[in-house]
Tab-separated table of C-alpha atoms in Angstrom:
chain	number	residue	atom	x	y	z
P	6	UNK	CA	62.491	113.060	124.180
P	7	UNK	CA	64.596	112.563	120.751
P	8	UNK	CA	61.971	112.417	118.246
P	9	UNK	CA	63.147	108.955	117.203
P	10	UNK	CA	62.073	105.544	118.009
P	11	UNK	CA	63.959	103.993	120.948
P	12	UNK	CA	65.195	101.183	118.905
P	13	UNK	CA	67.022	103.585	116.358
P	14	UNK	CA	69.052	105.378	118.866
P	15	UNK	CA	70.056	102.662	121.189
P	16	UNK	CA	72.956	101.430	119.009
P	17	UNK	CA	74.621	104.893	118.912
P	18	UNK	CA	74.179	105.335	122.939
P	19	UNK	CA	75.713	102.031	123.298
P	20	UNK	CA	78.673	102.758	120.831
P	21	UNK	CA	79.301	106.059	122.456
P	22	UNK	CA	78.507	105.307	126.018
P	23	UNK	CA	75.889	107.869	126.059
P	24	UNK	CA	78.103	110.891	124.705
P	25	UNK	CA	77.449	112.620	121.730
P	26	UNK	CA	79.857	111.310	118.924
P	27	UNK	CA	82.270	114.012	117.530
P	28	UNK	CA	81.453	115.816	114.404
P	29	UNK	CA	83.261	114.306	111.340
P	30	UNK	CA	85.444	116.481	109.306
P	31	UNK	CA	87.236	115.582	106.029
P	32	UNK	CA	90.776	116.145	106.003
P	33	UNK	CA	91.771	119.465	104.169
P	34	UNK	CA	93.522	117.659	101.243
P	35	UNK	CA	90.458	115.282	100.600
P	36	UNK	CA	88.379	115.994	97.501
P	37	UNK	CA	85.391	117.906	98.050
P	38	UNK	CA	82.088	116.539	96.639
P	39	UNK	CA	82.291	119.315	94.013
P	40	UNK	CA	85.548	118.102	92.796
P	41	UNK	CA	84.392	114.423	92.595
P	42	UNK	CA	81.440	115.704	90.343
P	43	UNK	CA	83.838	117.679	88.183
P	44	UNK	CA	85.853	114.244	87.980
P	45	UNK	CA	82.989	112.574	86.893
P	46	UNK	CA	81.799	115.091	84.233
P	47	UNK	CA	85.656	114.991	82.798
P	48	UNK	CA	85.445	111.328	82.485
P	49	UNK	CA	82.151	111.541	80.582
P	50	UNK	CA	83.648	114.346	78.319
P	51	UNK	CA	86.559	111.774	77.658
P	52	UNK	CA	89.159	114.099	79.260
P	53	UNK	CA	92.354	112.563	80.196
P	54	UNK	CA	93.279	112.142	83.892
P	55	UNK	CA	95.960	114.683	83.504
P	56	UNK	CA	93.457	117.172	82.012
P	57	UNK	CA	91.145	116.734	84.792
P	58	UNK	CA	93.960	117.116	87.264
P	59	UNK	CA	94.986	120.257	85.522
P	60	UNK	CA	91.410	121.695	85.576
P	61	UNK	CA	91.420	121.026	89.399
P	62	UNK	CA	94.680	121.945	90.260
P	63	UNK	CA	95.342	118.488	91.621
P	64	UNK	CA	98.061	116.015	90.873
P	65	UNK	CA	97.159	113.150	88.464
P	66	UNK	CA	97.742	110.383	91.062
P	67	UNK	CA	94.981	111.940	93.396
P	68	UNK	CA	92.513	111.775	90.387
P	69	UNK	CA	93.624	108.414	89.499
P	70	UNK	CA	92.737	107.111	93.199
P	71	UNK	CA	89.356	108.528	92.906
P	72	UNK	CA	88.809	106.771	89.744
């Protein structure tokens, strides 16, 4: 019926009482995966936290927390 083994879906069914769980969404202020990748590239390029933050139009504490 679900194209899955019974044992793989039962925990989800038990946790959600048989209802489909809500779609997860990131908060609008959360860093995107692209921004996280840009932070990683900036670190490899030896950029400062403030330089990375400026490039992404984010505050330096946001970048610092991600690191």
